[in-house]
XYZ file of C-alpha atoms in Angstrom:
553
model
C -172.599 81.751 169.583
C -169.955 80.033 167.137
C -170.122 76.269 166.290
C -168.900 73.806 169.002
C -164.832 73.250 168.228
C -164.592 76.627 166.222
C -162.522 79.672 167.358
C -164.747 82.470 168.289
C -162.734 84.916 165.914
C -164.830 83.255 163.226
C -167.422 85.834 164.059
C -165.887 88.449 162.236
C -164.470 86.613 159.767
C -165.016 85.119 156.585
C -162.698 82.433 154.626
C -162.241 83.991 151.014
C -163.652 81.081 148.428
C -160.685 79.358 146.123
C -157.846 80.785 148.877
C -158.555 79.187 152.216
C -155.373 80.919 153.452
C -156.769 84.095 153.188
C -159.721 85.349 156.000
C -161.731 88.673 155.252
C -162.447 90.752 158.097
C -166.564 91.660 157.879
C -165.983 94.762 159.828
C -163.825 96.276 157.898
C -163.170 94.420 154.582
C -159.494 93.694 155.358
C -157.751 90.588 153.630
C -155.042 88.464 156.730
C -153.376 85.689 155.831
C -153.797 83.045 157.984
C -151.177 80.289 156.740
C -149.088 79.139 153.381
C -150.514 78.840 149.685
C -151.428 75.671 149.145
C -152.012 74.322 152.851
C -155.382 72.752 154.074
C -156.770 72.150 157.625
C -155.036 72.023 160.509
C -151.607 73.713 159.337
C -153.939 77.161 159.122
C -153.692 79.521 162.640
C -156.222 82.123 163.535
C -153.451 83.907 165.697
C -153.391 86.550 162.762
C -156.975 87.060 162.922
C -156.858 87.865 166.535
C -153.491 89.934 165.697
C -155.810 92.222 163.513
C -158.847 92.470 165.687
C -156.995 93.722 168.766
C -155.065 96.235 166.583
C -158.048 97.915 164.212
C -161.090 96.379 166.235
C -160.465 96.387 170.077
C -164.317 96.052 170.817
C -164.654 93.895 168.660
C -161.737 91.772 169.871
C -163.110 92.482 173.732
C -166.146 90.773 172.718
C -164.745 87.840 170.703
C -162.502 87.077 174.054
C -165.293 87.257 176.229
C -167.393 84.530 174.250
C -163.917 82.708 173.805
C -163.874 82.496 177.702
C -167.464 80.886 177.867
C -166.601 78.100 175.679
C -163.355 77.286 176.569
C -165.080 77.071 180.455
C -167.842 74.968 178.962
C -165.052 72.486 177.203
C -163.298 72.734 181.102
C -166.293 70.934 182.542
C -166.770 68.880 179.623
C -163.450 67.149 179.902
C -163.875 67.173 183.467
C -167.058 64.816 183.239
C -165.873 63.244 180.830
C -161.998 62.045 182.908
C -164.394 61.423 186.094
C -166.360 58.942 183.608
C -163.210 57.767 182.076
C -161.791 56.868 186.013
C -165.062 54.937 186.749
C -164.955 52.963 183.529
C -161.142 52.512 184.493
C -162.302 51.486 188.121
C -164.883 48.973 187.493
C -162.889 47.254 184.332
C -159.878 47.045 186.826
C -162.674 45.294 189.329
C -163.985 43.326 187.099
C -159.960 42.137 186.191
C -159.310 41.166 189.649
C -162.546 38.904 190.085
C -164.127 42.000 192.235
C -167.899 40.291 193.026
C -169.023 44.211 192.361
C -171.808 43.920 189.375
C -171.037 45.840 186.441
C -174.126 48.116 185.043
C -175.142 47.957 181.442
C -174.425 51.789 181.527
C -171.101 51.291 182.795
C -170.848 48.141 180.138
C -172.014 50.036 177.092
C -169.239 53.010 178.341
C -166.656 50.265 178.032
C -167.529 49.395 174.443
C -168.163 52.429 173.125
C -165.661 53.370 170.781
C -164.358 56.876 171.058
C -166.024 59.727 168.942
C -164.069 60.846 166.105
C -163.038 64.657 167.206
C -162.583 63.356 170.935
C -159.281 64.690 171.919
C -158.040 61.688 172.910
C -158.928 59.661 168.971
C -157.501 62.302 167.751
C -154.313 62.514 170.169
C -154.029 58.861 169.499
C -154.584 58.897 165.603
C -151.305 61.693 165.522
C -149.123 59.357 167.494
C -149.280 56.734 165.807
C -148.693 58.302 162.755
C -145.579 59.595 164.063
C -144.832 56.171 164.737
C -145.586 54.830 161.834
C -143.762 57.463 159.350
C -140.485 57.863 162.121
C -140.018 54.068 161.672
C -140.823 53.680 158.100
C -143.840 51.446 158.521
C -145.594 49.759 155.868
C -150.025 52.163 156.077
C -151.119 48.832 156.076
C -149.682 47.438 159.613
C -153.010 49.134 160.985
C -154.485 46.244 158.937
C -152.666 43.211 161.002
C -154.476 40.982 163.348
C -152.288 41.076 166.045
C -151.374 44.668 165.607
C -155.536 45.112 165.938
C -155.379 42.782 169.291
C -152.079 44.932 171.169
C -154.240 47.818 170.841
C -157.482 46.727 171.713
C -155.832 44.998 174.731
C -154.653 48.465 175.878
C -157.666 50.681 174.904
C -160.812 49.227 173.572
C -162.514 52.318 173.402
C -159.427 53.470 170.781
C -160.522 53.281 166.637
C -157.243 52.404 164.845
C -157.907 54.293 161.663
C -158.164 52.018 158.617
C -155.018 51.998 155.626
C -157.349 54.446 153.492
C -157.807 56.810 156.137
C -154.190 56.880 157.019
C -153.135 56.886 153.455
C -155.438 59.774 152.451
C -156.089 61.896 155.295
C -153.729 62.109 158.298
C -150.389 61.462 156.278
C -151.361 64.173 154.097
C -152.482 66.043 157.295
C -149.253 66.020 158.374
C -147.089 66.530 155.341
C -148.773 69.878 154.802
C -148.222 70.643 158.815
C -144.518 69.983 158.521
C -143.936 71.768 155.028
C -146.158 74.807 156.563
C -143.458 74.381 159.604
C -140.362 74.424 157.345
C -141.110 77.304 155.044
C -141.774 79.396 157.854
C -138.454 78.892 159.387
C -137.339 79.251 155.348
C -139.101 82.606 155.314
C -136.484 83.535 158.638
C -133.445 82.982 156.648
C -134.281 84.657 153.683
C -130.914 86.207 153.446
C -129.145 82.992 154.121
C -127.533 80.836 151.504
C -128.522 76.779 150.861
C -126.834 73.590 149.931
C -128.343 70.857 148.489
C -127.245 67.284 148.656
C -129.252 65.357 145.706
C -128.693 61.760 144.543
C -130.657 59.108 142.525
C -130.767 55.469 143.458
C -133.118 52.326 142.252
C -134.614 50.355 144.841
C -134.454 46.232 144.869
C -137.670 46.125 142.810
C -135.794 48.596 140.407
C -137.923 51.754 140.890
C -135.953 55.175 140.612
C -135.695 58.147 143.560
C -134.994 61.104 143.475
C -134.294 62.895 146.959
C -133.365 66.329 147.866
C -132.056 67.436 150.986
C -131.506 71.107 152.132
C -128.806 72.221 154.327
C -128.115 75.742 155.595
C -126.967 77.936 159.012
C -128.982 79.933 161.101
C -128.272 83.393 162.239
C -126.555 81.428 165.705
C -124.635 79.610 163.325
C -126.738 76.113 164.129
C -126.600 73.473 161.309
C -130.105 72.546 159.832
C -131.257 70.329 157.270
C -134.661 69.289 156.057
C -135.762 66.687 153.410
C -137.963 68.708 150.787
C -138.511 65.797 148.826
C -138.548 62.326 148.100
C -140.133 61.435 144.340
C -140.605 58.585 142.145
C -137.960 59.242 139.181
C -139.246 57.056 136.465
C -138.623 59.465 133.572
C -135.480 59.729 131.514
C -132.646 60.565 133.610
C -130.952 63.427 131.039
C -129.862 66.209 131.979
C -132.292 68.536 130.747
C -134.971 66.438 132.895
C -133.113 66.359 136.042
C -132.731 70.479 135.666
C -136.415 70.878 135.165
C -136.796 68.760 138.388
C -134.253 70.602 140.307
C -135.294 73.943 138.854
C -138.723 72.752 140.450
C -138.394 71.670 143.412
C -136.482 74.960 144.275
C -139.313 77.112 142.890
C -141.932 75.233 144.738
C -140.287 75.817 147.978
C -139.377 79.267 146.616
C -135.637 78.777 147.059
C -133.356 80.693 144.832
C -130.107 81.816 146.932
C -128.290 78.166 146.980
C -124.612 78.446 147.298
C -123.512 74.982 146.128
C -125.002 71.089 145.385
C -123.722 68.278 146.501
C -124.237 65.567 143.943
C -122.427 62.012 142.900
C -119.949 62.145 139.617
C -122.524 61.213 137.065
C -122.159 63.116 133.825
C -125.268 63.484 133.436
C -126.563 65.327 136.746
C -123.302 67.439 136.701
C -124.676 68.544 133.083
C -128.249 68.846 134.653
C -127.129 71.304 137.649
C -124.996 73.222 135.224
C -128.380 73.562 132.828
C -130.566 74.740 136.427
C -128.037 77.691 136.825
C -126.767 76.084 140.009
C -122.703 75.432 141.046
C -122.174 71.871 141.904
C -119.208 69.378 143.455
C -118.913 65.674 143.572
C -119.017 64.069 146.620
C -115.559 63.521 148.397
C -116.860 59.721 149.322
C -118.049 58.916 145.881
C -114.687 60.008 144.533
C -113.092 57.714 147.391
C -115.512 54.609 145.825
C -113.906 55.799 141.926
C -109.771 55.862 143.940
C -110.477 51.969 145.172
C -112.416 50.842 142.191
C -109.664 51.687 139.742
C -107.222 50.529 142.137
C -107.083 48.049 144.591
C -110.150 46.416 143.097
C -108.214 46.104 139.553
C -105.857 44.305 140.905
C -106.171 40.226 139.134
C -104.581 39.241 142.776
C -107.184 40.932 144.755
C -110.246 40.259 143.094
C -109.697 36.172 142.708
C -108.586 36.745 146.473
C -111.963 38.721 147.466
C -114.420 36.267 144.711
C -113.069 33.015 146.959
C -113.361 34.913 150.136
C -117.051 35.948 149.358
C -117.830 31.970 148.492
C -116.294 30.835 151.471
C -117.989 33.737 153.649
C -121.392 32.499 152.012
C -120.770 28.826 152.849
C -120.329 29.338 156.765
C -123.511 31.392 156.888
C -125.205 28.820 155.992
C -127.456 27.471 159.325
C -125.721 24.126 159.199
C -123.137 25.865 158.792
C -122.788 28.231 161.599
C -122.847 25.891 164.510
C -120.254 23.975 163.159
C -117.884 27.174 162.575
C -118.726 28.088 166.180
C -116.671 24.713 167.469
C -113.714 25.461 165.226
C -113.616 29.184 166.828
C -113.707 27.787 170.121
C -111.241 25.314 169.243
C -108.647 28.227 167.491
C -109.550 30.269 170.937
C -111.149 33.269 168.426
C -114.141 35.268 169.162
C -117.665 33.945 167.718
C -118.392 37.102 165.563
C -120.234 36.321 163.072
C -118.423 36.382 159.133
C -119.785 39.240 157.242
C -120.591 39.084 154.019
C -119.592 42.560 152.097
C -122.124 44.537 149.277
C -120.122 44.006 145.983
C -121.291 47.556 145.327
C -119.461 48.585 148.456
C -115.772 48.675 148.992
C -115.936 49.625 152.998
C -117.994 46.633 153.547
C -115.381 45.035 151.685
C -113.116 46.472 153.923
C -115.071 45.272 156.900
C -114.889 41.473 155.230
C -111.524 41.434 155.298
C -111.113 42.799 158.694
C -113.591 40.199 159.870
C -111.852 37.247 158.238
C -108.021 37.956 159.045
C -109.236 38.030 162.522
C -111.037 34.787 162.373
C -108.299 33.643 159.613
C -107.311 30.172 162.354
C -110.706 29.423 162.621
C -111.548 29.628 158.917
C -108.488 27.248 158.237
C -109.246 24.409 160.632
C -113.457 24.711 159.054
C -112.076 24.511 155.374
C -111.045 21.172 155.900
C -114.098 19.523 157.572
C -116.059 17.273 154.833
C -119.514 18.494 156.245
C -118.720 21.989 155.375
C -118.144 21.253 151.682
C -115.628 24.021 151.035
C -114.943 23.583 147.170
C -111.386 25.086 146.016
C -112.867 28.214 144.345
C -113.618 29.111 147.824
C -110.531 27.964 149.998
C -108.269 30.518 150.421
C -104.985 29.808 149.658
C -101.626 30.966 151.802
C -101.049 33.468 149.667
C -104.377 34.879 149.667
C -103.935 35.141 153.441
C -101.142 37.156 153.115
C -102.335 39.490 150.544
C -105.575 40.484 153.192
C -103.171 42.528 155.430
C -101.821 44.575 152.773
C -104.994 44.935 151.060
C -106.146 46.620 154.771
C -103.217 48.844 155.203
C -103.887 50.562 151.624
C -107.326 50.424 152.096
C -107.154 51.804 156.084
C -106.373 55.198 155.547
C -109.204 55.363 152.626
C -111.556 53.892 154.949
C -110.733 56.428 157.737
C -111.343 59.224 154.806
C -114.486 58.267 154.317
C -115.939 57.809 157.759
C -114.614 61.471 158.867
C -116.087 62.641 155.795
C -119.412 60.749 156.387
C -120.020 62.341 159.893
C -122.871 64.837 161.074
C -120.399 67.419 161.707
C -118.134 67.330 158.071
C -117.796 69.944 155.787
C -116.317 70.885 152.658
C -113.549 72.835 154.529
C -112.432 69.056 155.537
C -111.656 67.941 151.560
C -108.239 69.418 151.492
C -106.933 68.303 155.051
C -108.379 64.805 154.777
C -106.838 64.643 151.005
C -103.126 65.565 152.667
C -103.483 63.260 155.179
C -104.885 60.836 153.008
C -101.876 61.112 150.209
C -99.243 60.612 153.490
C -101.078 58.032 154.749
C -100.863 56.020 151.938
C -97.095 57.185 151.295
C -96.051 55.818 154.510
C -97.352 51.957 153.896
C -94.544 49.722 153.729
C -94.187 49.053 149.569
C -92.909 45.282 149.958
C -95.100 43.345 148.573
C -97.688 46.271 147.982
C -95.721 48.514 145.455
C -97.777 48.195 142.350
C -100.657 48.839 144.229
C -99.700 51.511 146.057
C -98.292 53.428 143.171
C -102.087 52.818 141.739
C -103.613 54.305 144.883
C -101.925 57.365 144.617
C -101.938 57.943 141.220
C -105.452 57.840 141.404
C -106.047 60.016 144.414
C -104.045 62.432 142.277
C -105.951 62.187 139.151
C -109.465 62.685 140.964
C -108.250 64.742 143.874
C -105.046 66.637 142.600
C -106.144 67.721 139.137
C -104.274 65.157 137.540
C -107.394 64.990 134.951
C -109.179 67.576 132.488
C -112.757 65.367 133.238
C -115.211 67.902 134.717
C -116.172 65.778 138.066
C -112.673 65.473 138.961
C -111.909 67.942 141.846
C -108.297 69.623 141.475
C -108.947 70.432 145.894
C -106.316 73.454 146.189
C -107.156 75.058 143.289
C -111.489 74.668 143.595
C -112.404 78.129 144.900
C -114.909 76.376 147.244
C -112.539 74.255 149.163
C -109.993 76.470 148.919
C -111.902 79.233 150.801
C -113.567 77.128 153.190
C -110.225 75.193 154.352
C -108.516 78.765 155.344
C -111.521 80.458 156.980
C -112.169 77.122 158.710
C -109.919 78.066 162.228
C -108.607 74.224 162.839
C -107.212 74.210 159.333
C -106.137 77.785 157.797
C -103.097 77.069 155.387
C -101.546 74.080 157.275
C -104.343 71.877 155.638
C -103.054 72.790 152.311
C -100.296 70.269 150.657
C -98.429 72.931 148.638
C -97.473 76.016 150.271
C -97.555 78.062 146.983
C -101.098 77.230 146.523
C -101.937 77.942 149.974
C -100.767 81.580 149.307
C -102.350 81.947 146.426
C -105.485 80.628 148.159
C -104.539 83.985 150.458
C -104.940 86.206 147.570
C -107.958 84.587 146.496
C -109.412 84.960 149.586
C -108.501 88.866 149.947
C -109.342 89.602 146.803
C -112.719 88.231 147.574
C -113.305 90.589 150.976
C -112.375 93.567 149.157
C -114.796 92.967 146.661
C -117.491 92.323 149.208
C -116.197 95.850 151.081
C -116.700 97.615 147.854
C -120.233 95.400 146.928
C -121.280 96.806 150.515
C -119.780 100.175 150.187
C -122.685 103.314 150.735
C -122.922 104.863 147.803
C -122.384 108.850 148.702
C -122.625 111.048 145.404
C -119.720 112.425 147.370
C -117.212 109.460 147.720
C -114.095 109.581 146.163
C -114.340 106.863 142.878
C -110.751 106.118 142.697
C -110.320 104.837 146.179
C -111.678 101.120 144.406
C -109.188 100.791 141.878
C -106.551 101.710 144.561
C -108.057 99.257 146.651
C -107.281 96.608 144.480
C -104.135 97.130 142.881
C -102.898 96.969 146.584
C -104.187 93.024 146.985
C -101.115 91.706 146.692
C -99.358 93.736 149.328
C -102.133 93.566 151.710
C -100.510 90.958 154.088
C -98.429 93.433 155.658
C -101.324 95.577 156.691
C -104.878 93.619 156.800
C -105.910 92.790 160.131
C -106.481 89.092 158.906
C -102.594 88.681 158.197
C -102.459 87.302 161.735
C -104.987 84.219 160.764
C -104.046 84.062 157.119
C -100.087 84.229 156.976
C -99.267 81.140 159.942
C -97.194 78.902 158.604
C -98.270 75.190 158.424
C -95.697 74.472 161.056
C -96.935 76.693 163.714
C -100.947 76.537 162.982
C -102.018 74.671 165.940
C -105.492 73.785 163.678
C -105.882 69.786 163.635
C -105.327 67.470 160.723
C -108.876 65.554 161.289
């Protein structure tokens, strides 16, 4: 008879000692896997052990079923005396509730006491959830630790243990980790002939610590988007280049990852340099580039940023609690909603953006409250008229990059979007009335050109129709094909690049008969060029930007 809780394919098994993923069989010597390198407790199966048993060992496997039946009948009445005692506990606490004259027994009074026993299904049931809870909402381990936390769930189970910080900490976060890395390699291990993109990034929390994350992005064989964080580390160390390759380089081999197509990183020079030293091809964000077009535009305007400093001192003053009530008479008074002003990140130009919205629509209200003594509005925060009419034409340059960067932030984005959202982005602009705005404009688009349209020899600035990524990706994407593209010429020669590429791939794939005619490839491509006429794709690839019916967004 096996141990109480313990599969009864144990029998005829033995864990090998120093790889507790590995099981020997004792009948026949056999070594089965039973889960990943490096993986502890729960995240192991047994379903391979009963795999093997039924195929080498069927009487063998008969008999481990039939002892497998007895026990799992024995745990059927267990829990069955165990939910009828749970009901009469439940009954008798609920009449002792209601002022129910029915005397309780000290049986029935120790029951309700009792804490529940550490393997009972439902401490351990309870234990996982809130777990869940507590890493799905980004909980501080130690909230287990709080008074009132400690009451709510006593008040709705006493019999419940709420595991202490240490346990949590050191046991069932772990626990978990390893069950959810053991779940993601395995669906890894199904798309081992899939390609990966990485997005990476470094940032320094408010107590100036460094992170490193990694996030992995690929498509499954029913073309369905997945992603999965494999990591999320402390990055005190030097951030040069040859230490961020090492890390990369790392991660990937720890997670044994080695087909990635492209990484997604910010404009740094020094990861660019590091994912050129791991081996990998990289591109700079499209919204990061956005942040560089503002912040060497708009933002370096003298006009603008005395506008936005006195707009960010005023915004400050009316959030003030005193503050806020007596704003909220002055909005009634100027018949404006009562939004609330925000105040913008400096380090962000859309919340910026959102600022200025916010103010220009509350821009009567903000007048009458800038002359009220209580407020205390000092002159380097009262906006001036011609501040106020500088705020709409900071918006309509700033509108169509905001727009940019939401579509580019969404779930559903990809890099066959750079080029469309780049032409729309350059007409956009174009089309802003220049009274009043020219200088600034002429800024905007000079810079979209020099980090978007090649207009500079720096590495992390993307020339988009001539980058073999988003060149390829914006013509096989169907909404876009060549009427994304903002220069016809380059859209053709996108065509070529693109045909060259699937006759390479038809040649990579071709059988390789000791009988096949050798001079068929060189034929193959010497005839690129005049393939439109005759490749079944010249239907997609040769529609002209005018008649594509693919959307611009």
């Amino acid at each position: 008879m096996t141990k109480r809780g313990v599969s009864a394919v144990w029998e005829y098994f033995t864990v090998v000692r120093g790889r507790e993923e590995i099981a020997q069989c004792n009948v026949c010597g056999s070594e089965i896997r039973r889960g990943a390198s490096g993986s502890k407790g729960k995240s192991f199966s047994t379903k391979s052990l009963w795999g093997h048993l039924k195929a080498r060992h069927p009487d063998e496997h008969s008999a481990a079923e039939g002892i497998q039946s007895k026990e799992l009948e024995q745990q059927i009445k267990k829990k069955k005396k165990i939910e009828e005692e749970k009901a009469k506990v439940y009954t008798l606490s609920k009449d002792s509730s209601s002022g129910s004259s029915k005397q309780i027994t000290l049986e029935h009074t120790f029951l309700l006491s009792k804490k529940i026993e550490a393997n009972h299904q439902d401490q351990v049931e309870g234990e996982k959830l809130l777990v869940y809870w507590l890493c799905d909402s980004l909980k501080s381990f130690q909230t287990v630790e709080n008074e009132h936390f400690l009451k709510f769930i006593q008040h709705l189970c006493q019999r419940f243990k709420v595991p202490s910080e240490k346990t949590i900490r050191t046991k069932l976060v772990p626990e978990l980790n390893a069950k959810v890395q053991f779940l993601v390699k395995e669906t890894l291990d199904s798309n081992k002939n899939g390609l990966y993109c990485i997005t990476t990034d470094i940032w320094s929390s408010p107590s100036k610590e460094s992170f490193m994350s990694i996030t992995l992005h690929w498509i499954t064989e029913d073309f369905a988007r997945k992603e999965a964080v494999l990591r999320c580390i402390r990055y005190n160390t030097s951030h040069t280049a040859s230490n961020l390759a090492n890390t990369l380089k790392g991660i990937c081999n720890d997670w044994g990852i080695h087909n990635i197509h492209l990484i997604l990183r910010d404009n740094a020079s020094n990861i660019i340099q590091g994912i050129k030293l791991a081996g990998y091809d990289s591109m700079g964000c499209f919204c990061h580039i956005l942040h560089l077009v503002v912040k060497y535009s708009v933002m370096e305007q003298s006009g603008v940023k005395m506008m936005i400093s006195k707009m960010r001192g005023l915004v400050k003053k009316l959030q003030r609690p005193k503050s806020k009530a007596i704003f909220q008479k002055y909005q009634e008074k100027a018949g404006v909603s009562k939004n609330v002003i925000i105040l913008d990140c400096e380090t962000s130009w859309g919340s910026t953006y959102e600022m200025c919205e916010c103010a220009l629509e509350q821009k009567q209200a903000i007048k009458l409250a800038e002359d009220d003594p209580d407020l205390d509005i000092m002159a380097n925060a009262t906006m001036t008229p011609t501040d106020w009419e500088l705020i709409p034409k900071v918006l309509a340059l700033l509108g169509p990059l905001n727009m940019a960067s939401k579509m580019a932030e969404r779930d559903s984005a990809s890099i066959s979007d750079v080029i469309p959202l780049t032409k729309r982005l350059t007409m956009e602009v174009s089309s802003v009335p220049g009274s009043g705005v020219g200088t600034m404009k002429e800024e905007v688009l000079k810079q979209i050109k020099r980090y978007l349209g090649g207009g500079d020899s720096q590495a992390h600035f993307i020339a988009v129709e001539e980058n073999h990524l988003t060149v390829i990706a914006t013509l096989l994407d169907p909404r876009y094909k060549t009427a994304g593209f903002i220069e016809k010429e380059k859209a053709e020669r996108a065509k070529e690049k693109l045909l060259s590429l699937m006759i390479a791939e038809i040649n990579k794939n071709r059988d390789h008969e000791e009988n096949s005619d050798v001079e068929q490839t060189p034929n193959m491509e010497a005839s690129s060029t005049s393939v439109s006429t005759a490749c079944p794709w010249d239907a997609i690839l040769n529609t002209d930007s005018e008649d594509s019916q693919g959307s611009m967004a």
